[in-house]
GROMACS .gro file of C-alpha atoms in nm:
model
  455
    1MET     CA    1  -0.512  -3.334  -0.670
    2ALA     CA    2  -0.721  -3.046  -0.807
    3SER     CA    3  -0.984  -3.041  -0.534
    4PRO     CA    4  -0.748  -2.962  -0.241
    5HIS     CA    5  -0.617  -2.657  -0.427
    6VAL     CA    6  -0.970  -2.516  -0.423
    7ALA     CA    7  -1.030  -2.626  -0.063
    8GLY     CA    8  -0.715  -2.437   0.036
    9VAL     CA    9  -0.827  -2.125  -0.150
   10ALA     CA   10  -1.166  -2.146   0.021
   11ALA     CA   11  -0.983  -2.153   0.355
   12LEU     CA   12  -0.784  -1.843   0.254
   13TYR     CA   13  -1.103  -1.659   0.162
   14LEU     CA   14  -1.275  -1.754   0.488
   15SER     CA   15  -0.974  -1.653   0.698
   16GLN     CA   16  -0.986  -1.303   0.547
   17GLY     CA   17  -1.339  -1.247   0.675
   18GLY     CA   18  -1.652  -1.115   0.506
   19LEU     CA   19  -1.782  -1.454   0.391
   20ASN     CA   20  -2.018  -1.641   0.621
   21THR     CA   21  -2.203  -1.910   0.425
   22PRO     CA   22  -2.107  -2.183   0.176
   23ALA     CA   23  -2.305  -1.999  -0.092
   24GLU     CA   24  -2.098  -1.683  -0.038
   25VAL     CA   25  -1.775  -1.883  -0.063
   26TYR     CA   26  -1.891  -2.052  -0.385
   27THR     CA   27  -1.982  -1.716  -0.536
   28ALA     CA   28  -1.646  -1.567  -0.440
   29LEU     CA   29  -1.453  -1.864  -0.582
   30GLN     CA   30  -1.627  -1.824  -0.918
   31SER     CA   31  -1.630  -1.444  -0.935
   32LYS     CA   32  -1.258  -1.415  -0.850
   33ALA     CA   33  -1.145  -1.705  -1.072
   34THR     CA   34  -0.924  -1.640  -1.375
   35LYS     CA   35  -1.154  -1.637  -1.678
   36ASP     CA   36  -1.100  -1.806  -2.017
   37ALA     CA   37  -0.748  -1.934  -1.945
   38ILE     CA   38  -0.805  -2.307  -2.011
   39THR     CA   39  -0.823  -2.483  -2.349
   40GLY     CA   40  -0.967  -2.822  -2.445
   41LEU     CA   41  -1.284  -2.791  -2.240
   42LYS     CA   42  -1.575  -3.027  -2.300
   43GLY     CA   43  -1.948  -2.972  -2.286
   44THR     CA   44  -2.058  -2.682  -2.067
   45THR     CA   45  -1.757  -2.690  -1.835
   46PRO     CA   46  -1.704  -2.333  -1.705
   47ASN     CA   47  -1.374  -2.175  -1.809
   48LEU     CA   48  -1.279  -2.069  -1.456
   49LEU     CA   49  -0.938  -2.134  -1.300
   50VAL     CA   50  -0.919  -2.091  -0.922
   51PHE     CA   51  -0.736  -1.777  -0.802
   52ASN     CA   52  -0.605  -1.729  -0.448
   53SER     CA   53  -0.668  -1.358  -0.388
   54ASN     CA   54  -1.007  -1.244  -0.262
   55HIS     CA   55  -0.889  -0.918  -0.103
   56VAL     CA   56  -1.077  -0.685  -0.334
   57TYR     CA   57  -1.408  -0.858  -0.254
   58TYR     CA   58  -1.613  -0.556  -0.149
   59ASN     CA   59  -1.736  -0.671   0.191
   60MET     CA   60  -1.430  -0.860   0.302
   61VAL     CA   61  -1.175  -0.745   0.554
   62GLY     CA   62  -0.840  -0.776   0.380
   63PHE     CA   63  -0.584  -0.533   0.246
   64ARG     CA   64  -0.238  -0.652   0.146
   65THR     CA   65   0.100  -0.499   0.115
   66LEU     CA   66   0.184  -0.542  -0.245
   67THR     CA   67   0.437  -0.821  -0.277
   68PHE     CA   68   0.385  -1.077  -0.551
   69GLY     CA   69   0.107  -1.332  -0.486
   70SER     CA   70   0.008  -1.460  -0.828
   71LEU     CA   71  -0.170  -1.746  -0.994
   72VAL     CA   72   0.168  -1.920  -1.023
   73ALA     CA   73   0.174  -1.949  -0.645
   74ILE     CA   74  -0.127  -2.180  -0.665
   75LEU     CA   75  -0.018  -2.381  -0.965
   76LEU     CA   76   0.335  -2.445  -0.837
   77THR     CA   77   0.243  -2.453  -0.466
   78ALA     CA   78   0.507  -2.191  -0.389
   79GLN     CA   79   0.553  -2.111  -0.021
   80LEU     CA   80   0.363  -1.799   0.087
   81THR     CA   81   0.382  -1.599   0.405
   82GLU     CA   82   0.047  -1.629   0.583
   83ALA     CA   83  -0.062  -1.319   0.776
   84GLN     CA   84  -0.258  -1.316   1.095
   85ILE     CA   85  -0.591  -1.142   1.058
   86VAL     CA   86  -0.676  -0.861   1.298
   87ASP     CA   87  -1.028  -0.860   1.437
   88VAL     CA   88  -1.200  -0.541   1.322
   89SER     CA   89  -1.554  -0.635   1.419
   90ASN     CA   90  -1.764  -0.331   1.510
   91LYS     CA   91  -1.481  -0.091   1.425
   92TYR     CA   92  -1.556   0.204   1.198
   93ILE     CA   93  -1.420   0.525   1.047
   94VAL     CA   94  -1.662   0.820   1.078
   95LYS     CA   95  -1.587   1.093   0.823
   96ILE     CA   96  -1.715   1.442   0.904
   97LYS     CA   97  -1.833   1.665   0.620
   98GLU     CA   98  -1.604   1.947   0.516
   99GLY     CA   99  -1.713   2.270   0.685
  100ALA     CA  100  -1.912   2.096   0.958
  101ASP     CA  101  -1.897   2.228   1.315
  102SER     CA  102  -1.655   1.986   1.484
  103ASN     CA  103  -1.759   2.095   1.833
  104LYS     CA  104  -2.118   2.008   1.749
  105VAL     CA  105  -2.017   1.664   1.628
  106ASP     CA  106  -1.794   1.609   1.932
  107GLN     CA  107  -2.085   1.684   2.164
  108PHE     CA  108  -2.320   1.457   1.968
  109LEU     CA  109  -2.073   1.170   1.989
  110LYS     CA  110  -2.011   1.221   2.360
  111THR     CA  111  -2.383   1.219   2.432
  112LYS     CA  112  -2.448   0.913   2.220
  113LEU     CA  113  -2.151   0.718   2.357
  114ASP     CA  114  -2.279   0.777   2.711
  115GLN     CA  115  -2.632   0.684   2.608
  116TYR     CA  116  -2.539   0.360   2.434
  117ASN     CA  117  -2.291   0.253   2.701
  118ARG     CA  118  -2.551   0.296   2.977
  119GLY     CA  119  -2.759   0.039   2.794
  120ARG     CA  120  -2.478  -0.197   2.701
  121SER     CA  121  -2.693  -0.505   2.759
  122GLY     CA  122  -2.874  -0.406   2.441
  123ASN     CA  123  -2.542  -0.384   2.259
  124ASN     CA  124  -2.450  -0.745   2.344
  125GLY     CA  125  -2.205  -0.606   2.598
  126LEU     CA  126  -2.019  -0.397   2.340
  127LYS     CA  127  -1.852  -0.084   2.475
  128ASN     CA  128  -1.878   0.208   2.234
  129GLU     CA  129  -1.561   0.418   2.235
  130LEU     CA  130  -1.351   0.642   2.013
  131LYS     CA  131  -0.989   0.537   1.962
  132SER     CA  132  -0.857   0.806   1.727
  133LYS     CA  133  -0.942   1.147   1.588
  134PHE     CA  134  -0.796   1.269   1.259
  135SER     CA  135  -0.767   1.632   1.152
  136LEU     CA  136  -0.566   1.692   0.838
  137GLU     CA  137  -0.657   1.965   0.592
  138SER     CA  138  -1.012   1.880   0.479
  139PHE     CA  139  -1.001   1.527   0.623
  140ASN     CA  140  -1.165   1.519   0.964
  141ALA     CA  141  -1.269   1.183   1.103
  142TYR     CA  142  -1.298   0.957   1.406
  143ALA     CA  143  -1.215   0.589   1.448
  144GLY     CA  144  -1.364   0.368   1.713
  145THR     CA  145  -1.573   0.073   1.825
  146LEU     CA  146  -1.940   0.136   1.757
  147SER     CA  147  -2.260  -0.065   1.791
  148GLN     CA  148  -2.491  -0.105   1.494
  149GLY     CA  149  -2.749   0.126   1.646
  150LEU     CA  150  -2.499   0.407   1.688
  151VAL     CA  151  -2.364   0.347   1.337
  152SER     CA  152  -2.716   0.391   1.200
  153GLU     CA  153  -2.761   0.719   1.389
  154LEU     CA  154  -2.426   0.850   1.268
  155LYS     CA  155  -2.509   0.767   0.906
  156ALA     CA  156  -2.825   0.975   0.942
  157HIS     CA  157  -2.647   1.271   1.104
  158GLY     CA  158  -2.635   1.579   0.884
  159ASP     CA  159  -2.268   1.649   0.954
  160VAL     CA  160  -2.145   1.296   0.879
  161GLU     CA  161  -2.027   1.230   0.523
  162TYR     CA  162  -2.001   0.853   0.562
  163VAL     CA  163  -1.932   0.569   0.806
  164GLU     CA  164  -1.686   0.313   0.670
  165ALA     CA  165  -1.614  -0.027   0.824
  166GLU     CA  166  -1.250  -0.080   0.921
  167GLN     CA  167  -1.044  -0.303   0.694
  168VAL     CA  168  -0.721  -0.493   0.750
  169PHE     CA  169  -0.391  -0.462   0.565
  170THR     CA  170  -0.191  -0.786   0.541
  171ILE     CA  171   0.126  -0.912   0.378
  172SER     CA  172   0.090  -1.159   0.092
  173GLY     CA  173   0.352  -1.401  -0.035
  174VAL     CA  174   0.694  -1.327  -0.178
  175GLN     CA  175   0.883  -1.492  -0.461
  176THR     CA  176   1.260  -1.530  -0.461
  177ASN     CA  177   1.454  -1.589  -0.783
  178PRO     CA  178   1.707  -1.405  -1.006
  179PRO     CA  179   1.932  -1.113  -0.912
  180SER     CA  180   1.816  -0.752  -0.904
  181TRP     CA  181   1.840  -0.528  -1.208
  182GLY     CA  182   1.626  -0.222  -1.131
  183LEU     CA  183   1.892   0.041  -1.061
  184PRO     CA  184   2.072   0.029  -1.397
  185ARG     CA  185   1.738   0.015  -1.578
  186ILE     CA  186   1.614   0.345  -1.437
  187SER     CA  187   1.939   0.526  -1.525
  188GLN     CA  188   1.958   0.412  -1.891
  189ARG     CA  189   1.722   0.511  -2.171
  190ALA     CA  190   1.787   0.184  -2.356
  191ARG     CA  191   1.768  -0.147  -2.170
  192ASP     CA  192   2.112  -0.256  -2.050
  193THR     CA  193   2.085  -0.416  -1.707
  194SER     CA  194   2.459  -0.487  -1.701
  195ALA     CA  195   2.535  -0.113  -1.715
  196PRO     CA  196   2.639   0.080  -1.403
  197TYR     CA  197   2.389   0.280  -1.201
  198ASN     CA  198   2.441   0.650  -1.275
  199TYR     CA  199   2.293   0.908  -1.039
  200PRO     CA  200   2.341   1.275  -0.947
  201ASP     CA  201   2.587   1.366  -0.673
  202SER     CA  202   2.309   1.521  -0.465
  203ALA     CA  203   2.166   1.167  -0.430
  204GLY     CA  204   1.857   1.275  -0.237
  205GLU     CA  205   2.047   1.476   0.023
  206GLY     CA  206   1.823   1.710   0.222
  207VAL     CA  207   1.508   1.509   0.149
  208ASP     CA  208   1.307   1.306   0.402
  209VAL     CA  209   1.146   0.988   0.270
  210TYR     CA  210   0.878   0.842   0.496
  211ILE     CA  211   0.833   0.465   0.465
  212ILE     CA  212   0.474   0.385   0.571
  213ASP     CA  213   0.508   0.011   0.615
  214THR     CA  214   0.618  -0.261   0.861
  215GLY     CA  215   0.907  -0.059   1.005
  216ILE     CA  216   1.279  -0.047   0.922
  217ASN     CA  217   1.580  -0.251   1.033
  218VAL     CA  218   1.765   0.068   1.127
  219LYS     CA  219   2.085  -0.122   1.214
  220HIS     CA  220   2.123  -0.252   0.859
  221THR     CA  221   2.461  -0.140   0.727
  222ASP     CA  222   2.323  -0.061   0.380
  223LEU     CA  223   2.106   0.215   0.525
  224GLY     CA  224   2.417   0.406   0.625
  225GLY     CA  225   2.293   0.534   0.959
  226ARG     CA  226   2.035   0.747   0.775
  227ALA     CA  227   1.732   0.543   0.884
  228THR     CA  228   1.516   0.603   1.190
  229LEU     CA  229   1.196   0.443   1.317
  230PRO     CA  230   1.045   0.703   1.550
  231VAL     CA  231   0.681   0.595   1.556
  232SER     CA  232   0.460   0.289   1.552
  233PHE     CA  233   0.083   0.262   1.531
  234ILE     CA  234   0.093  -0.109   1.616
  235THR     CA  235   0.030  -0.198   1.979
  236GLY     CA  236   0.158  -0.505   2.159
  237GLU     CA  237   0.487  -0.557   1.977
  238ALA     CA  238   0.830  -0.398   1.941
  239THR     CA  239   0.871  -0.096   1.715
  240ASP     CA  240   1.130  -0.284   1.505
  241ASP     CA  241   1.056  -0.426   1.162
  242LEU     CA  242   0.955  -0.784   1.243
  243ASN     CA  243   0.850  -0.864   0.888
  244GLY     CA  244   1.114  -0.737   0.644
  245HIS     CA  245   0.889  -0.569   0.389
  246GLY     CA  246   0.950  -0.215   0.515
  247THR     CA  247   1.325  -0.270   0.531
  248HIS     CA  248   1.326  -0.398   0.172
  249VAL     CA  249   1.134  -0.090   0.056
  250SER     CA  250   1.370   0.138   0.250
  251GLY     CA  251   1.675  -0.023   0.092
  252THR     CA  252   1.538   0.037  -0.257
  253VAL     CA  253   1.459   0.399  -0.179
  254GLY     CA  254   1.789   0.490  -0.020
  255GLY     CA  255   2.032   0.207   0.053
  256ASN     CA  256   2.404   0.256  -0.009
  257THR     CA  257   2.410  -0.050  -0.235
  258TYR     CA  258   2.047  -0.121  -0.322
  259GLY     CA  259   1.909   0.232  -0.320
  260VAL     CA  260   1.812   0.498  -0.571
  261ALA     CA  261   1.866   0.805  -0.348
  262LYS     CA  262   2.175   0.716  -0.147
  263LYS     CA  263   2.184   1.028   0.073
  264ALA     CA  264   1.814   1.064   0.154
  265LYS     CA  265   1.695   1.041   0.513
  266LEU     CA  266   1.471   0.736   0.569
  267ILE     CA  267   1.197   0.766   0.833
  268GLY     CA  268   1.000   0.456   0.922
  269VAL     CA  269   0.631   0.483   1.007
  270LYS     CA  270   0.513   0.147   1.134
  271VAL     CA  271   0.148   0.082   1.047
  272LEU     CA  272   0.171  -0.294   0.979
  273SER     CA  273   0.267  -0.557   1.235
  274GLY     CA  274   0.528  -0.829   1.212
  275SER     CA  275   0.260  -1.060   1.075
  276GLY     CA  276   0.187  -0.795   0.813
  277SER     CA  277  -0.149  -0.670   0.933
  278GLY     CA  278  -0.289  -0.335   1.040
  279THR     CA  279  -0.620  -0.150   1.032
  280THR     CA  280  -0.736   0.132   0.810
  281SER     CA  281  -0.732   0.369   1.106
  282GLY     CA  282  -0.374   0.268   1.186
  283VAL     CA  283  -0.263   0.341   0.831
  284ILE     CA  284  -0.448   0.674   0.832
  285SER     CA  285  -0.279   0.756   1.164
  286GLY     CA  286   0.054   0.702   0.988
  287VAL     CA  287  -0.045   0.925   0.697
  288ASN     CA  288  -0.161   1.194   0.939
  289TRP     CA  289   0.166   1.172   1.137
  290VAL     CA  290   0.374   1.207   0.821
  291ALA     CA  291   0.189   1.522   0.714
  292GLU     CA  292   0.231   1.678   1.059
  293GLN     CA  293   0.602   1.589   1.082
  294ALA     CA  294   0.675   1.717   0.732
  295LYS     CA  295   0.508   2.046   0.817
  296LYS     CA  296   0.706   2.077   1.143
  297SER     CA  297   1.041   1.999   0.980
  298GLY     CA  298   0.994   2.228   0.681
  299ARG     CA  299   1.204   1.983   0.478
  300LYS     CA  300   1.124   1.846   0.134
  301SER     CA  301   0.932   1.525   0.192
  302VAL     CA  302   0.827   1.213   0.005
  303ALA     CA  303   0.612   0.928   0.138
  304ASN     CA  304   0.612   0.573   0.004
  305MET     CA  305   0.312   0.345   0.058
  306SER     CA  306   0.377  -0.005  -0.070
  307LEU     CA  307   0.042  -0.131   0.052
  308GLY     CA  308  -0.315  -0.134  -0.067
  309GLY     CA  309  -0.637  -0.322  -0.118
  310GLY     CA  310  -1.006  -0.263  -0.173
  311ASN     CA  311  -1.152   0.082  -0.219
  312SER     CA  312  -1.146   0.300   0.095
  313GLU     CA  313  -1.288   0.650   0.083
  314ALA     CA  314  -1.128   0.731   0.418
  315LEU     CA  315  -0.777   0.629   0.309
  316LYS     CA  316  -0.812   0.809  -0.024
  317GLN     CA  317  -0.918   1.131   0.144
  318ALA     CA  318  -0.642   1.107   0.405
  319VAL     CA  319  -0.376   1.066   0.135
  320ASN     CA  320  -0.521   1.351  -0.071
  321ALA     CA  321  -0.514   1.576   0.236
  322ALA     CA  322  -0.150   1.487   0.307
  323VAL     CA  323  -0.057   1.577  -0.051
  324GLN     CA  324  -0.241   1.907  -0.011
  325ALA     CA  325  -0.023   1.961   0.296
  326GLY     CA  326   0.286   1.932   0.074
  327VAL     CA  327   0.397   1.568   0.090
  328THR     CA  328   0.470   1.385  -0.236
  329PHE     CA  329   0.292   1.047  -0.207
  330ILE     CA  330   0.421   0.755  -0.415
  331VAL     CA  331   0.206   0.440  -0.387
  332ALA     CA  332   0.200   0.089  -0.528
  333ALA     CA  333  -0.060   0.019  -0.797
  334GLY     CA  334  -0.146  -0.331  -0.677
  335ASN     CA  335  -0.077  -0.690  -0.781
  336GLU     CA  336  -0.410  -0.830  -0.897
  337SER     CA  337  -0.368  -0.772  -1.272
  338GLN     CA  338  -0.678  -0.553  -1.266
  339ASP     CA  339  -0.772  -0.188  -1.303
  340ALA     CA  340  -0.577   0.008  -1.040
  341CYS     CA  341  -0.875   0.242  -1.004
  342ASN     CA  342  -1.044  -0.036  -0.804
  343VAL     CA  343  -0.791  -0.029  -0.520
  344SER     CA  344  -0.676   0.218  -0.254
  345PRO     CA  345  -0.460   0.417  -0.213
  346ALA     CA  346  -0.372   0.376  -0.583
  347ASN     CA  347  -0.706   0.535  -0.672
  348ALA     CA  348  -0.650   0.841  -0.454
  349ALA     CA  349  -0.672   1.137  -0.691
  350GLN     CA  350  -0.356   1.307  -0.562
  351ALA     CA  351  -0.139   0.998  -0.510
  352PHE     CA  352   0.113   0.885  -0.772
  353ALA     CA  353   0.055   0.514  -0.839
  354VAL     CA  354   0.331   0.292  -0.979
  355GLY     CA  355   0.297  -0.023  -1.189
  356ALA     CA  356   0.567  -0.291  -1.216
  357THR     CA  357   0.787  -0.398  -1.508
  358THR     CA  358   1.015  -0.696  -1.571
  359ILE     CA  359   1.380  -0.726  -1.672
  360SER     CA  360   1.253  -0.778  -2.030
  361ASP     CA  361   1.076  -0.441  -2.035
  362THR     CA  362   0.728  -0.588  -2.022
  363LEU     CA  363   0.447  -0.510  -1.783
  364ALA     CA  364   0.473  -0.761  -1.498
  365SER     CA  365   0.198  -1.020  -1.519
  366PHE     CA  366   0.075  -0.936  -1.169
  367SER     CA  367   0.078  -0.556  -1.203
  368ASN     CA  368  -0.241  -0.355  -1.192
  369TYR     CA  369  -0.295  -0.121  -1.485
  370GLY     CA  370  -0.512   0.155  -1.631
  371LYS     CA  371  -0.550   0.530  -1.602
  372CYS     CA  372  -0.487   0.540  -1.225
  373VAL     CA  373  -0.132   0.414  -1.289
  374LYS     CA  374   0.086   0.720  -1.339
  375ILE     CA  375   0.424   0.560  -1.417
  376LEU     CA  376   0.606   0.225  -1.434
  377ALA     CA  377   0.920   0.101  -1.259
  378PRO     CA  378   1.115  -0.223  -1.205
  379GLY     CA  379   0.921  -0.455  -0.976
  380GLN     CA  380   1.006  -0.818  -1.047
  381ASP     CA  381   1.291  -0.999  -0.869
  382ILE     CA  382   1.432  -0.696  -0.688
  383THR     CA  383   1.710  -0.744  -0.433
  384SER     CA  384   1.721  -0.517  -0.129
  385ALA     CA  385   1.789  -0.506   0.245
  386TRP     CA  386   1.609  -0.742   0.484
  387ILE     CA  387   1.575  -0.827   0.851
  388GLY     CA  388   1.761  -1.093   1.049
  389GLY     CA  389   2.104  -0.930   1.035
  390THR     CA  390   2.289  -0.610   0.959
  391ASN     CA  391   2.378  -0.732   0.609
  392ALA     CA  392   2.069  -0.939   0.526
  393SER     CA  393   1.914  -0.918   0.180
  394LYS     CA  394   1.631  -1.078  -0.014
  395LYS     CA  395   1.485  -1.085  -0.366
  396ILE     CA  396   1.110  -1.027  -0.391
  397SER     CA  397   0.860  -0.906  -0.649
  398GLY     CA  398   0.559  -0.677  -0.662
  399THR     CA  399   0.444  -0.324  -0.723
  400SER     CA  400   0.567  -0.282  -0.364
  401MET     CA  401   0.915  -0.302  -0.515
  402ALA     CA  402   0.833  -0.069  -0.807
  403SER     CA  403   0.698   0.212  -0.591
  404PRO     CA  404   1.020   0.275  -0.391
  405HIS     CA  405   1.219   0.311  -0.714
  406VAL     CA  406   0.994   0.607  -0.796
  407ALA     CA  407   1.000   0.742  -0.440
  408GLY     CA  408   1.379   0.739  -0.462
  409VAL     CA  409   1.375   0.921  -0.795
  410ALA     CA  410   1.135   1.180  -0.649
  411ALA     CA  411   1.391   1.237  -0.371
  412LEU     CA  412   1.667   1.278  -0.633
  413TYR     CA  413   1.461   1.537  -0.819
  414LEU     CA  414   1.378   1.731  -0.502
  415SER     CA  415   1.741   1.736  -0.388
  416GLN     CA  416   1.847   1.891  -0.719
  417GLY     CA  417   1.625   2.193  -0.658
  418GLY     CA  418   1.365   2.369  -0.870
  419LEU     CA  419   1.067   2.160  -0.758
  420ASN     CA  420   0.855   2.273  -0.464
  421THR     CA  421   0.518   2.097  -0.472
  422PRO     CA  422   0.396   1.739  -0.520
  423ALA     CA  423   0.228   1.843  -0.846
  424GLU     CA  424   0.561   1.970  -0.979
  425VAL     CA  425   0.732   1.645  -0.880
  426TYR     CA  426   0.461   1.437  -1.050
  427THR     CA  427   0.492   1.643  -1.368
  428ALA     CA  428   0.871   1.603  -1.369
  429LEU     CA  429   0.849   1.227  -1.314
  430GLN     CA  430   0.622   1.188  -1.615
  431SER     CA  431   0.795   1.438  -1.844
  432LYS     CA  432   1.142   1.291  -1.779
  433ALA     CA  433   1.031   0.926  -1.797
  434THR     CA  434   1.153   0.700  -2.077
  435LYS     CA  435   0.873   0.686  -2.334
  436ASP     CA  436   0.738   0.380  -2.519
  437ALA     CA  437   0.991   0.132  -2.381
  438ILE     CA  438   0.749  -0.117  -2.225
  439THR     CA  439   0.547  -0.384  -2.406
  440GLY     CA  440   0.244  -0.583  -2.299
  441LEU     CA  441   0.058  -0.286  -2.152
  442LYS     CA  442  -0.310  -0.319  -2.067
  443GLY     CA  443  -0.591  -0.067  -2.081
  444THR     CA  444  -0.485   0.296  -2.072
  445THR     CA  445  -0.164   0.237  -1.876
  446PRO     CA  446   0.086   0.511  -1.970
  447ASN     CA  447   0.401   0.387  -2.144
  448LEU     CA  448   0.631   0.576  -1.908
  449LEU     CA  449   0.929   0.412  -1.736
  450VAL     CA  450   1.076   0.614  -1.449
  451PHE     CA  451   1.413   0.779  -1.524
  452ASN     CA  452   1.642   0.910  -1.253
  453SER     CA  453   1.781   1.224  -1.415
  454ASN     CA  454   1.588   1.551  -1.404
  455GLN     CA  455   1.859   1.753  -1.581
   0.00000   0.00000   0.00000
């Protein structure tokens, strides 16, 4: 009965990509296992308990939106949502150095693309082409399909900062259980989850909150006609939310019943497909679009990113540039019970990463931790809007659920006036947070629980 658990985990690892030989799979199984959890061992038996998440393995292709996928899911064989994996073979992000002559780089790329495509037989038939170009503050980059020879030349080019292989963002499993409790917790200094939810009359009015996710069920009655889904960076499927994750996040940010900021405008930015997957360049395209739209509108703006995974310099720099452009970025810290500084976008210097707490005011067992976490919020067993109907709802857990609580509070603060920059919002969130209420913290995680009043 034990062996098939490990065989299944090996299949999960292989399906995520990046592992090609039995030896690599064996190494991953041992390096990602939970250490020193088992008692009563005999002889030299290793104290390693199999763990089902390999998505921070450095060379693998696998980011996840941050819903709860814990060790318990293996031990209890809970049902998990399996995501399709997008093929990102030979796809790269090319980051241009700050201050470089973009026209010079454009010409170099055009010349090299023509050169390599004339000799495609030497590229195993691969067509080199650029799919996207990003230009946001100091973040200037290209995304495209490139052969190994061209990648090597680009890495050696004096105006190229780095070439990063594309990664994939995917949905992990969800856990359904008790009723939600997050709203009363963030409006009370002392824990009383039976108390009413108190919030300012402004309720986020006049603030745009961008949900960078799987889309939004804009017809859901709880969203009060305030939700739109104007853009998708996923090709080959409808713009609608076909997964549910983005709708759940939106409901927590601004739903009439489930939401923190009940008058905020909710703007969906679809960067993950119905199966829960999307590339780094797709996510960066969403970040870039948000920054441009916020600048055009001139309105106070917050972005929520309940997604993440292994370290990505390109994603970090894109988020930092969007913050420099004036957008407050609230992001999930991650669900691997590890240092949040290992994952992106939580480790972006100018993002505001959120860890998850439980109804008992403890750090959630799955939540990432450490100095890159800036604040904590309710994240276990949170009820919010869902897909499949205009009144659908679902209970799920994760730092994905914690982050929109904070994004909603940021919208409340901005609607009350007096705050004009992301840095000012971040300072207010931390200074007004409830101090020293959470137990079971790890590392240097700040003991700050988000609080929804800035008065």
